[in-house]
Short mmCIF file of C-alpha atoms in Angstrom, two decimals:
data_model
loop_
_atom_site.label_atom_id
_atom_site.label_comp_id
_atom_site.label_asym_id
_atom_site.label_seq_id
_atom_site.Cartn_x
_atom_site.Cartn_y
_atom_site.Cartn_z
CA MET A 1 -69.40 -9.15 -75.54
CA LEU A 2 -66.68 -6.95 -77.00
CA THR A 3 -63.45 -8.84 -77.72
CA VAL A 4 -60.24 -6.90 -77.26
CA PRO A 5 -57.98 -7.33 -80.31
CA ASP A 6 -54.79 -9.26 -79.71
CA ILE A 7 -52.21 -6.65 -80.78
CA ALA A 8 -48.83 -7.20 -79.17
CA LEU A 9 -46.26 -4.59 -80.11
CA ALA A 10 -43.07 -6.60 -79.49
CA PRO A 11 -43.34 -9.03 -82.47
CA LEU A 12 -44.43 -6.13 -84.70
CA LEU A 13 -41.54 -3.86 -83.75
CA PRO A 14 -38.85 -5.22 -86.15
CA ILE A 15 -41.26 -4.82 -89.06
CA LEU A 16 -42.44 -1.38 -87.95
CA ILE A 17 -38.85 -0.12 -87.72
CA VAL A 18 -38.21 -1.10 -91.34
CA LEU A 19 -41.51 0.46 -92.36
CA ALA A 20 -40.48 3.66 -90.58
CA GLY A 21 -37.34 3.72 -92.72
CA ALA A 22 -39.46 3.38 -95.84
CA LEU A 23 -41.72 6.23 -94.73
CA CYS A 24 -38.71 8.44 -93.96
CA SER A 25 -37.39 7.89 -97.48
CA THR A 26 -40.82 8.70 -98.90
CA LEU A 27 -41.45 11.87 -96.89
CA LEU A 28 -37.95 13.26 -96.31
CA GLY A 29 -36.71 12.66 -99.83
CA PHE A 30 -37.88 16.16 -100.75
CA TRP A 31 -35.35 17.74 -98.39
CA LEU A 32 -32.56 15.24 -97.64
CA PRO A 33 -30.01 13.83 -100.11
CA ARG A 34 -30.35 10.21 -101.04
CA ARG A 35 -27.09 9.11 -99.35
CA THR A 36 -28.29 10.52 -96.02
CA LEU A 37 -31.50 8.52 -96.32
CA THR A 38 -29.50 5.41 -97.15
CA PHE A 39 -27.58 5.71 -93.88
CA VAL A 40 -30.91 6.24 -92.07
CA ASN A 41 -32.23 3.04 -93.63
CA LEU A 42 -29.07 1.13 -92.73
CA ALA A 43 -29.58 2.25 -89.12
CA ALA A 44 -33.22 1.09 -89.31
CA LEU A 45 -32.09 -2.35 -90.50
CA VAL A 46 -29.61 -2.61 -87.63
CA LEU A 47 -32.26 -1.59 -85.08
CA SER A 48 -34.68 -4.11 -86.57
CA GLY A 49 -32.02 -6.80 -86.23
CA VAL A 50 -31.43 -5.87 -82.59
CA GLY A 51 -35.18 -6.13 -82.03
CA MET A 52 -35.21 -9.63 -83.52
CA VAL A 53 -32.33 -10.79 -81.33
CA THR A 54 -34.16 -9.61 -78.21
CA LEU A 55 -37.19 -11.68 -79.27
CA TRP A 56 -35.17 -14.93 -79.44
CA ASN A 57 -36.87 -17.80 -77.57
CA GLY A 58 -39.81 -15.50 -76.76
CA GLY A 59 -42.30 -17.22 -79.06
CA GLU A 60 -44.45 -14.09 -79.13
CA SER A 61 -47.34 -13.56 -81.52
CA SER A 62 -49.84 -10.90 -82.45
CA PHE A 63 -53.26 -10.68 -84.13
CA ALA A 64 -54.37 -14.03 -82.68
CA GLY A 65 -51.38 -15.83 -84.17
CA GLY A 66 -51.61 -14.13 -87.56
CA LEU A 67 -48.11 -12.78 -87.01
CA ARG A 68 -45.59 -14.94 -85.18
CA ALA A 69 -42.10 -13.99 -83.97
CA ASP A 70 -40.94 -17.56 -83.36
CA ASN A 71 -37.30 -18.55 -83.75
CA ALA A 72 -37.81 -19.76 -87.32
CA ALA A 73 -39.12 -16.33 -88.31
CA LEU A 74 -36.23 -14.62 -86.53
CA LEU A 75 -33.56 -16.72 -88.29
CA LEU A 76 -35.07 -16.03 -91.70
CA GLY A 77 -35.77 -12.39 -90.83
CA LEU A 78 -32.14 -11.78 -89.89
CA THR A 79 -31.04 -13.22 -93.23
CA ILE A 80 -33.44 -10.83 -95.00
CA LEU A 81 -31.94 -7.89 -93.10
CA VAL A 82 -28.38 -8.96 -93.97
CA GLY A 83 -29.18 -9.11 -97.69
CA SER A 84 -30.98 -5.76 -97.54
CA ALA A 85 -28.05 -4.06 -95.78
CA LEU A 86 -25.62 -5.45 -98.37
CA THR A 87 -27.82 -4.08 -101.16
CA LEU A 88 -27.88 -0.60 -99.62
CA LEU A 89 -24.11 -0.63 -99.11
CA VAL A 90 -23.44 -1.56 -102.73
CA SER A 91 -25.95 1.02 -103.97
CA LEU A 92 -24.04 3.79 -102.16
CA ASP A 93 -21.21 3.36 -104.68
CA THR A 94 -23.09 2.26 -107.79
CA ALA A 95 -26.54 3.89 -107.77
CA TYR A 96 -25.38 7.13 -109.36
CA ARG A 97 -23.78 5.41 -112.34
CA ALA A 98 -26.85 3.18 -112.66
CA ARG A 99 -29.09 6.29 -112.70
CA VAL A 100 -31.14 5.19 -109.69
CA SER A 101 -29.60 7.54 -107.12
CA PHE A 102 -32.80 9.10 -105.80
CA PRO A 103 -34.84 8.60 -102.62
CA GLU A 104 -37.51 6.54 -104.37
CA PHE A 105 -34.99 3.73 -104.75
CA ASP A 106 -34.49 3.48 -100.99
CA ALA A 107 -38.21 3.88 -100.31
CA MET A 108 -39.21 1.04 -102.65
CA LEU A 109 -36.44 -1.18 -101.33
CA MET A 110 -37.51 -0.67 -97.70
CA TYR A 111 -41.16 -1.28 -98.57
CA ALA A 112 -40.07 -4.52 -100.23
CA VAL A 113 -38.12 -5.50 -97.09
CA THR A 114 -41.25 -4.81 -95.02
CA GLY A 115 -43.18 -7.24 -97.20
CA CYS A 116 -40.40 -9.82 -96.95
CA LEU A 117 -40.48 -9.67 -93.15
CA LEU A 118 -44.26 -10.05 -93.14
CA ILE A 119 -43.87 -13.28 -95.10
CA ALA A 120 -41.25 -14.64 -92.71
CA PHE A 121 -43.32 -13.66 -89.64
CA SER A 122 -46.68 -14.76 -91.07
CA GLY A 123 -48.95 -17.07 -89.09
CA ASP A 124 -51.74 -17.30 -91.64
CA LEU A 125 -52.22 -17.12 -95.39
CA ILE A 126 -53.67 -13.61 -95.38
CA VAL A 127 -50.64 -12.03 -93.70
CA MET A 128 -48.40 -14.05 -96.00
CA LEU A 129 -50.31 -12.81 -99.06
CA ILE A 130 -50.17 -9.18 -97.91
CA GLY A 131 -46.42 -9.44 -97.43
CA LEU A 132 -45.99 -11.19 -100.78
CA GLU A 133 -47.86 -8.46 -102.65
CA ILE A 134 -46.00 -5.63 -100.91
CA MET A 135 -42.73 -7.33 -101.78
CA SER A 136 -43.75 -8.05 -105.38
CA LEU A 137 -45.18 -4.61 -106.18
CA SER A 138 -42.10 -2.91 -104.79
CA GLY A 139 -39.89 -5.29 -106.77
CA TYR A 140 -41.68 -4.43 -110.01
CA VAL A 141 -40.99 -0.74 -109.42
CA LEU A 142 -37.35 -1.34 -108.46
CA ALA A 143 -36.73 -3.25 -111.69
CA THR A 144 -38.00 -0.33 -113.80
CA LEU A 145 -36.59 2.66 -111.89
CA GLN A 146 -33.68 3.03 -114.29
CA GLN A 147 -34.81 4.94 -117.38
CA SER A 148 -33.65 2.48 -120.03
CA ARG A 149 -35.28 0.10 -122.46
CA ARG A 150 -33.59 -2.88 -120.79
CA ALA A 151 -34.96 -1.99 -117.36
CA GLU A 152 -38.44 -1.25 -118.68
CA GLU A 153 -38.53 -4.58 -120.51
CA ALA A 154 -37.26 -6.39 -117.41
CA GLY A 155 -39.87 -4.74 -115.21
CA LEU A 156 -42.70 -5.49 -117.62
CA LYS A 157 -41.76 -9.18 -117.84
CA TYR A 158 -41.42 -9.33 -114.08
CA PHE A 159 -44.82 -7.68 -113.59
CA LEU A 160 -46.72 -9.83 -116.11
CA LEU A 161 -45.34 -13.17 -114.94
CA GLY A 162 -45.44 -12.11 -111.30
CA ALA A 163 -49.10 -11.14 -111.65
CA VAL A 164 -49.87 -14.57 -113.10
CA GLY A 165 -48.02 -16.20 -110.22
CA SER A 166 -49.93 -14.13 -107.67
CA ALA A 167 -53.28 -14.97 -109.25
CA ILE A 168 -52.50 -18.69 -109.15
CA LEU A 169 -51.37 -18.41 -105.54
CA ILE A 170 -54.54 -16.55 -104.49
CA TYR A 171 -56.71 -19.16 -106.17
CA GLY A 172 -54.80 -21.83 -104.24
CA ILE A 173 -55.46 -19.97 -100.97
CA ALA A 174 -59.17 -19.91 -101.80
CA LEU A 175 -59.21 -23.68 -102.36
CA LEU A 176 -57.31 -24.34 -99.14
CA TYR A 177 -59.86 -22.27 -97.24
CA GLY A 178 -62.69 -24.12 -98.96
CA ALA A 179 -61.18 -27.48 -98.00
CA THR A 180 -60.25 -26.74 -94.38
CA GLY A 181 -62.37 -23.74 -93.37
CA SER A 182 -59.28 -22.03 -91.97
CA LEU A 183 -56.65 -19.58 -93.15
CA THR A 184 -54.24 -20.02 -90.24
CA TYR A 185 -51.33 -22.41 -90.63
CA ALA A 186 -52.27 -24.15 -87.38
CA GLY A 187 -55.90 -24.57 -88.44
CA ILE A 188 -54.96 -25.97 -91.85
CA ALA A 189 -52.44 -28.39 -90.32
CA GLU A 190 -54.99 -29.56 -87.75
CA ARG A 191 -57.79 -30.19 -90.25
CA ALA A 192 -55.76 -31.49 -93.20
CA SER A 193 -55.59 -35.04 -91.83
CA GLY A 194 -59.31 -35.63 -91.22
CA LEU A 195 -60.87 -34.43 -94.48
CA THR A 196 -63.52 -36.19 -96.54
CA PRO A 197 -62.41 -37.49 -99.98
CA ALA A 198 -64.09 -34.54 -101.72
CA ASN A 199 -62.42 -31.97 -99.50
CA LEU A 200 -59.12 -33.83 -99.77
CA GLY A 201 -59.17 -33.33 -103.54
CA ILE A 202 -59.76 -29.61 -103.09
CA LEU A 203 -56.92 -29.50 -100.57
CA VAL A 204 -54.50 -31.18 -102.98
CA ALA A 205 -55.56 -28.85 -105.82
CA GLY A 206 -55.06 -25.82 -103.58
CA ALA A 207 -51.65 -27.06 -102.44
CA LEU A 208 -50.51 -27.56 -106.04
CA LEU A 209 -51.69 -24.09 -107.02
CA LEU A 210 -49.84 -22.61 -104.06
CA LEU A 211 -46.73 -24.53 -105.08
CA SER A 212 -47.02 -23.15 -108.61
CA GLY A 213 -47.50 -19.60 -107.33
CA PHE A 214 -44.46 -19.85 -105.10
CA GLY A 215 -42.60 -21.45 -108.02
CA PHE A 216 -42.85 -18.14 -109.88
CA LYS A 217 -41.43 -16.25 -106.93
CA VAL A 218 -38.44 -18.53 -106.27
CA ALA A 219 -37.81 -19.37 -109.97
CA LEU A 220 -38.51 -23.10 -109.97
CA ALA A 221 -38.52 -24.53 -113.49
CA PRO A 222 -40.63 -24.21 -115.60
CA PHE A 223 -41.70 -20.98 -113.83
CA HIS A 224 -38.20 -19.47 -114.08
CA GLN A 225 -38.51 -17.80 -117.51
CA TRP A 226 -38.45 -14.27 -116.11
CA THR A 227 -35.27 -14.75 -114.09
CA PRO A 228 -32.45 -14.26 -116.65
CA ASP A 229 -34.19 -11.35 -118.39
CA VAL A 230 -35.09 -9.53 -115.16
CA TYR A 231 -31.74 -10.10 -113.45
CA GLY A 232 -29.93 -9.13 -116.64
CA GLY A 233 -32.05 -6.07 -117.46
CA ALA A 234 -32.54 -4.53 -114.02
CA PRO A 235 -29.81 -2.40 -112.40
CA THR A 236 -27.23 -4.69 -110.84
CA SER A 237 -27.96 -3.53 -107.30
CA VAL A 238 -31.62 -4.41 -107.91
CA SER A 239 -30.60 -7.79 -109.31
CA LEU A 240 -28.63 -8.32 -106.10
CA PHE A 241 -31.73 -7.58 -104.04
CA LEU A 242 -34.08 -9.73 -106.13
CA SER A 243 -31.73 -12.71 -106.22
CA THR A 244 -31.05 -12.71 -102.48
CA VAL A 245 -33.62 -10.95 -100.27
CA VAL A 246 -36.70 -11.70 -102.37
CA LYS A 247 -35.65 -15.32 -102.78
CA VAL A 248 -35.09 -15.70 -99.04
CA ALA A 249 -38.56 -14.31 -98.34
CA ALA A 250 -40.23 -16.54 -100.93
CA PHE A 251 -38.54 -19.62 -99.46
CA ALA A 252 -39.62 -18.48 -96.02
CA GLY A 253 -43.20 -18.55 -97.30
CA LEU A 254 -42.68 -21.97 -98.86
CA LEU A 255 -41.30 -23.29 -95.58
CA ARG A 256 -44.18 -21.81 -93.60
CA VAL A 257 -46.81 -23.33 -95.88
CA PHE A 258 -45.32 -26.66 -96.95
CA GLY A 259 -43.07 -27.32 -93.97
CA GLY A 260 -45.82 -26.37 -91.53
CA ALA A 261 -49.44 -26.02 -92.62
CA LEU A 262 -49.30 -28.67 -95.37
CA ALA A 263 -46.50 -30.84 -94.01
CA ASP A 264 -48.84 -33.84 -93.65
CA ALA A 265 -50.96 -33.13 -96.75
CA PRO A 266 -50.62 -35.55 -99.68
CA GLY A 267 -49.93 -34.80 -103.32
CA TRP A 268 -47.43 -31.95 -103.37
CA GLN A 269 -44.21 -33.83 -102.53
CA PRO A 270 -44.01 -35.79 -105.84
CA VAL A 271 -44.71 -32.61 -107.81
CA LEU A 272 -42.04 -30.67 -105.92
CA GLN A 273 -39.64 -33.53 -106.58
CA ILE A 274 -40.26 -33.21 -110.34
CA LEU A 275 -39.95 -29.41 -110.26
CA THR A 276 -36.71 -29.64 -108.27
CA ALA A 277 -35.19 -32.10 -110.74
CA ALA A 278 -36.21 -29.91 -113.69
CA THR A 279 -34.78 -26.82 -111.98
CA LEU A 280 -31.44 -28.51 -111.35
CA VAL A 281 -31.14 -29.66 -114.95
CA VAL A 282 -32.39 -26.48 -116.63
CA GLY A 283 -30.46 -24.07 -114.42
CA ASN A 284 -27.12 -25.83 -114.72
CA LEU A 285 -27.38 -26.60 -118.45
CA ALA A 286 -28.44 -23.06 -119.33
CA ALA A 287 -25.61 -21.56 -117.26
CA LEU A 288 -23.08 -23.63 -119.23
CA PHE A 289 -23.87 -21.77 -122.46
CA GLN A 290 -23.90 -18.19 -121.17
CA THR A 291 -21.27 -15.71 -122.30
CA ASN A 292 -22.54 -12.78 -120.22
CA PHE A 293 -21.40 -13.09 -116.61
CA LYS A 294 -24.53 -11.46 -115.18
CA ARG A 295 -26.83 -13.84 -117.08
CA MET A 296 -24.67 -16.75 -115.99
CA LEU A 297 -25.23 -15.70 -112.39
CA ALA A 298 -28.97 -15.50 -113.12
CA TYR A 299 -29.10 -19.11 -114.31
CA SER A 300 -26.83 -20.01 -111.40
CA ALA A 301 -29.53 -18.57 -109.13
CA VAL A 302 -32.06 -20.89 -110.82
CA ALA A 303 -29.77 -23.87 -110.20
CA HIS A 304 -29.37 -22.91 -106.54
CA THR A 305 -33.16 -22.73 -106.28
CA GLY A 306 -33.12 -26.45 -107.04
CA PHE A 307 -30.61 -27.11 -104.25
CA LEU A 308 -32.63 -24.98 -101.84
CA ALA A 309 -35.82 -26.84 -102.77
CA LEU A 310 -34.18 -30.11 -101.71
CA THR A 311 -34.41 -28.95 -98.11
CA LEU A 312 -38.21 -28.69 -98.37
CA LEU A 313 -38.37 -32.41 -99.15
CA GLY A 314 -36.67 -33.28 -95.87
CA GLN A 315 -38.26 -33.54 -92.45
CA PRO A 316 -39.15 -30.05 -91.19
CA ASP A 317 -36.58 -30.11 -88.38
CA LEU A 318 -33.65 -31.19 -90.59
CA GLY A 319 -34.81 -29.40 -93.74
CA GLY A 320 -35.62 -26.16 -91.94
CA ALA A 321 -32.18 -25.97 -90.33
CA ALA A 322 -30.50 -26.73 -93.67
CA LEU A 323 -32.61 -24.12 -95.46
CA SER A 324 -31.86 -21.36 -92.95
CA TYR A 325 -28.12 -22.02 -93.22
CA TYR A 326 -28.10 -22.34 -97.02
CA LEU A 327 -30.12 -19.13 -97.49
CA LEU A 328 -27.65 -17.09 -95.44
CA VAL A 329 -24.67 -18.59 -97.26
CA TYR A 330 -26.36 -18.10 -100.64
CA THR A 331 -27.01 -14.46 -99.75
CA PHE A 332 -23.32 -13.89 -99.00
CA MET A 333 -22.08 -15.68 -102.13
CA THR A 334 -24.47 -14.10 -104.61
CA ALA A 335 -24.35 -10.62 -103.09
CA ALA A 336 -20.55 -10.58 -103.24
CA ALA A 337 -20.43 -11.75 -106.88
CA LEU A 338 -22.99 -9.17 -108.02
CA ALA A 339 -21.35 -6.44 -105.94
CA ILE A 340 -18.11 -7.02 -107.87
CA VAL A 341 -20.02 -6.89 -111.16
CA ALA A 342 -21.68 -3.64 -110.07
CA ALA A 343 -18.31 -2.13 -109.12
CA LEU A 344 -16.46 -3.07 -112.32
CA GLN A 345 -19.00 -3.14 -115.13
CA ARG A 346 -19.02 -0.42 -117.76
CA GLY A 347 -22.78 -0.72 -118.33
CA GLU A 348 -25.76 -2.19 -116.51
CA GLU A 349 -25.89 -5.17 -118.86
CA GLY A 350 -22.96 -6.58 -116.90
CA MET A 351 -19.69 -7.99 -118.24
CA GLU A 352 -18.86 -10.71 -120.70
CA ILE A 353 -17.11 -13.66 -119.12
CA SER A 354 -14.14 -12.95 -121.39
CA ASP A 355 -13.87 -9.47 -119.83
CA LEU A 356 -12.79 -11.12 -116.58
CA ARG A 357 -9.54 -12.29 -118.14
CA GLY A 358 -6.58 -10.79 -116.32
CA LEU A 359 -8.67 -9.10 -113.64
CA TYR A 360 -6.11 -10.14 -111.02
CA HIS A 361 -3.46 -8.03 -112.73
CA ARG A 362 -5.67 -4.92 -112.62
CA HIS A 363 -7.79 -5.35 -109.47
CA PRO A 364 -6.22 -8.18 -107.42
CA ALA A 365 -8.50 -7.77 -104.40
CA TYR A 366 -11.66 -7.99 -106.51
CA ALA A 367 -10.24 -10.98 -108.40
CA VAL A 368 -9.46 -12.91 -105.22
CA ALA A 369 -12.87 -12.04 -103.74
CA LEU A 370 -14.67 -13.19 -106.90
CA ALA A 371 -12.63 -16.40 -106.99
CA VAL A 372 -13.69 -17.19 -103.41
CA CYS A 373 -17.34 -16.53 -104.29
CA LEU A 374 -17.20 -18.75 -107.38
CA ALA A 375 -15.53 -21.55 -105.41
CA SER A 376 -18.21 -21.34 -102.74
CA LEU A 377 -21.02 -21.23 -105.32
CA ALA A 378 -19.53 -24.35 -106.89
CA GLY A 379 -19.57 -26.08 -103.50
CA LEU A 380 -15.84 -26.44 -102.99
CA PRO A 381 -14.50 -26.85 -99.43
CA PRO A 382 -13.59 -25.19 -97.14
CA PHE A 383 -16.10 -22.51 -98.12
CA ALA A 384 -19.65 -22.38 -96.80
CA GLY A 385 -21.27 -23.32 -100.11
CA PHE A 386 -19.93 -26.85 -99.69
CA PHE A 387 -21.57 -27.35 -96.31
CA GLY A 388 -24.82 -25.75 -97.53
CA LYS A 389 -25.11 -28.21 -100.40
CA TYR A 390 -24.15 -31.10 -98.14
CA LEU A 391 -26.98 -30.22 -95.73
CA ALA A 392 -29.46 -29.96 -98.61
CA PHE A 393 -28.42 -33.37 -99.97
CA GLN A 394 -28.62 -34.86 -96.48
CA ALA A 395 -32.13 -33.51 -95.84
CA ALA A 396 -33.52 -35.04 -99.05
CA PHE A 397 -31.52 -38.28 -98.86
CA GLN A 398 -32.54 -39.11 -95.30
CA ASN A 399 -36.19 -38.65 -96.24
CA GLY A 400 -35.93 -41.25 -99.02
CA TYR A 401 -35.28 -39.06 -102.09
CA VAL A 402 -32.18 -40.99 -103.13
CA GLY A 403 -32.49 -40.54 -106.90
CA LEU A 404 -33.04 -36.80 -106.61
CA SER A 405 -30.05 -36.50 -104.26
CA VAL A 406 -27.86 -38.29 -106.79
CA LEU A 407 -29.09 -35.98 -109.57
CA ALA A 408 -28.34 -32.96 -107.39
CA ALA A 409 -24.81 -34.24 -106.70
CA LEU A 410 -24.18 -34.82 -110.43
CA SER A 411 -25.49 -31.39 -111.36
CA SER A 412 -23.27 -29.89 -108.70
CA VAL A 413 -20.28 -31.50 -110.42
CA ALA A 414 -21.45 -30.10 -113.77
CA ALA A 415 -21.66 -26.65 -112.21
CA LEU A 416 -17.91 -26.72 -111.66
CA VAL A 417 -17.47 -26.08 -115.39
CA TYR A 418 -19.24 -22.74 -115.57
CA TYR A 419 -17.93 -21.56 -112.21
CA LEU A 420 -14.29 -22.51 -112.76
CA ARG A 421 -14.15 -21.11 -116.31
CA PRO A 422 -14.39 -17.46 -115.19
CA GLY A 423 -12.42 -18.38 -112.08
CA MET A 424 -9.43 -19.41 -114.18
CA LEU A 425 -9.71 -16.41 -116.50
CA LEU A 426 -9.31 -14.10 -113.52
CA PHE A 427 -5.66 -15.09 -113.09
CA MET A 428 -4.64 -15.51 -116.73
CA PRO A 429 -2.48 -12.90 -118.52
CA ASP A 430 -4.61 -10.22 -120.16
CA ARG A 431 -4.06 -10.18 -123.91
CA THR A 432 -5.97 -6.92 -124.28
CA PRO A 433 -3.95 -4.22 -122.54
CA ALA A 434 -6.50 -1.59 -123.51
CA ARG A 435 -9.22 -3.35 -121.57
CA GLU A 436 -10.52 -1.09 -118.83
CA TYR A 437 -13.01 -1.45 -116.02
CA ALA A 438 -14.84 1.04 -113.91
CA HIS A 439 -12.62 2.02 -111.01
CA GLY A 440 -12.30 4.42 -108.11
CA GLN A 441 -12.66 4.31 -104.37
CA ARG A 442 -15.65 2.21 -103.31
CA PRO A 443 -15.51 1.98 -99.50
CA ALA A 444 -19.13 0.85 -99.05
CA THR A 445 -18.76 -1.93 -101.63
CA THR A 446 -15.46 -2.95 -100.03
CA LEU A 447 -17.19 -3.20 -96.66
CA ALA A 448 -19.99 -5.31 -98.15
CA LEU A 449 -17.46 -7.61 -99.80
CA ALA A 450 -15.50 -7.97 -96.58
CA VAL A 451 -18.66 -9.01 -94.73
CA CYS A 452 -19.58 -11.50 -97.45
CA LEU A 453 -16.12 -13.05 -97.68
CA ALA A 454 -15.90 -13.33 -93.91
CA GLY A 455 -19.30 -15.02 -93.84
CA VAL A 456 -18.47 -17.46 -96.66
CA THR A 457 -15.14 -18.41 -95.12
CA VAL A 458 -15.98 -18.47 -91.41
CA LEU A 459 -19.31 -20.26 -91.87
CA GLY A 460 -17.52 -22.85 -94.02
CA ILE A 461 -14.91 -23.56 -91.37
CA LEU A 462 -17.21 -23.09 -88.35
CA PRO A 463 -20.73 -23.77 -89.67
CA ASN A 464 -22.22 -24.16 -86.20
CA LEU A 465 -21.88 -20.42 -85.65
CA TRP A 466 -25.19 -20.21 -87.55
CA TYR A 467 -26.30 -23.80 -88.10
CA GLY A 468 -26.07 -24.45 -84.36
CA TRP A 469 -28.94 -22.00 -83.84
CA GLY A 470 -31.11 -23.61 -86.48
CA ALA A 471 -30.30 -27.23 -85.61
CA ASN A 472 -32.66 -27.18 -82.62
CA PRO A 473 -35.66 -29.33 -83.73
CA ASP A 474 -38.05 -27.34 -81.52
CA ILE A 475 -37.62 -24.32 -83.81
CA TRP A 476 -39.13 -26.08 -86.81
CA ARG A 477 -41.81 -28.11 -85.02
CA VAL A 478 -43.77 -24.91 -84.41
CA LEU A 479 -43.82 -23.87 -88.08
CA ALA A 480 -47.57 -24.47 -88.29
CA GLY A 481 -48.17 -22.54 -85.09
CA ARG A 482 -48.95 -25.69 -83.14
#
């Protein structure tokens, strides 16, 4: 008997709209200027976001559950769209100087966003892998689009280490399928508890390989080696995209797999605890010794990966809500800081921390905006970074990870040093009157900064504007598709 494929259009629509933007940039780039295509892609992101909002509480799925538009996917998907829109806005002002002002930039970025959404909406390991590879391959190209030795080196390192991470992840998927006989999150979660000892060993090995593969993508230590070189060598707008949107998508995959399919599987929690502790120590210590502001932000991103990973050690309902809030806040904080770097830097290598001295006396608005971002990244109230870290600590602490929570709190205190150092320099008198920054009217970057600062401030004072959506336990109980 012929079985009719389960292909529902509604849960696919937000992804298809983004894909349509990518195809427009690919095909119309021969005739339309790049800025026109950027506005088309911004409109596509807005329409995709509207489509996600209309799917709220619908719980729709397609391809027999292989693609799920549940509320968890929608929360993470909206964060991906926000980061992507901020990247496009910043690129409107900075792409020409970075020598990436051509339609291929927008096309690759939109293809990467399509892959990111597939990861967030995935209901099985195959869809997740397809999305991960689309995202990764597009990211490799984005990192090398600028014709410079720094960008080529960054892209090559990203490709080589990313390929290793993908191979490890695929091998882990194969072992999970061998242990459970299923590739769907629901099937793996259902069969993980009743395995024979032999199959249980294969399951644990597969879970650890998957954790290692995802570790490359989110920059968990010791899989973080590519991060400072890629973020520092790629064009700053690309670094913004990789450090926000790609990280959100990779954590969405981690949450889907380890907060859903493997939530009850043994073996991976102690390993993730060790990796999280190493990430917190390595990221914060390395950031202390950086003199280049862009590389400092790269190691800061590694340190924040450790804080984000704390949420995965909590119960899925508490940890999932904390992760969704923290990812949005992290996107605002990091995007704003890198947008300011992109607007002011003289070259794509970024600025030295000492170059920030006296910025308030030359560009007061940028100085105040950067100070707010640094304060939020450091976790100072009343900004949203404080509440994000608090939720991460709470998720791990309430699940019994007391020692790791204490280490995270201590490392957060240590982070004050490398965040407040440039923060103080911003308002000090400039002893080098000849110092000059890039300048000019940057309305798109100003708009992006306004959105980010509003998000960091409002979500810090009224966190329930976003956290209230994610705090519903029913959202995270269906992570495995059960």
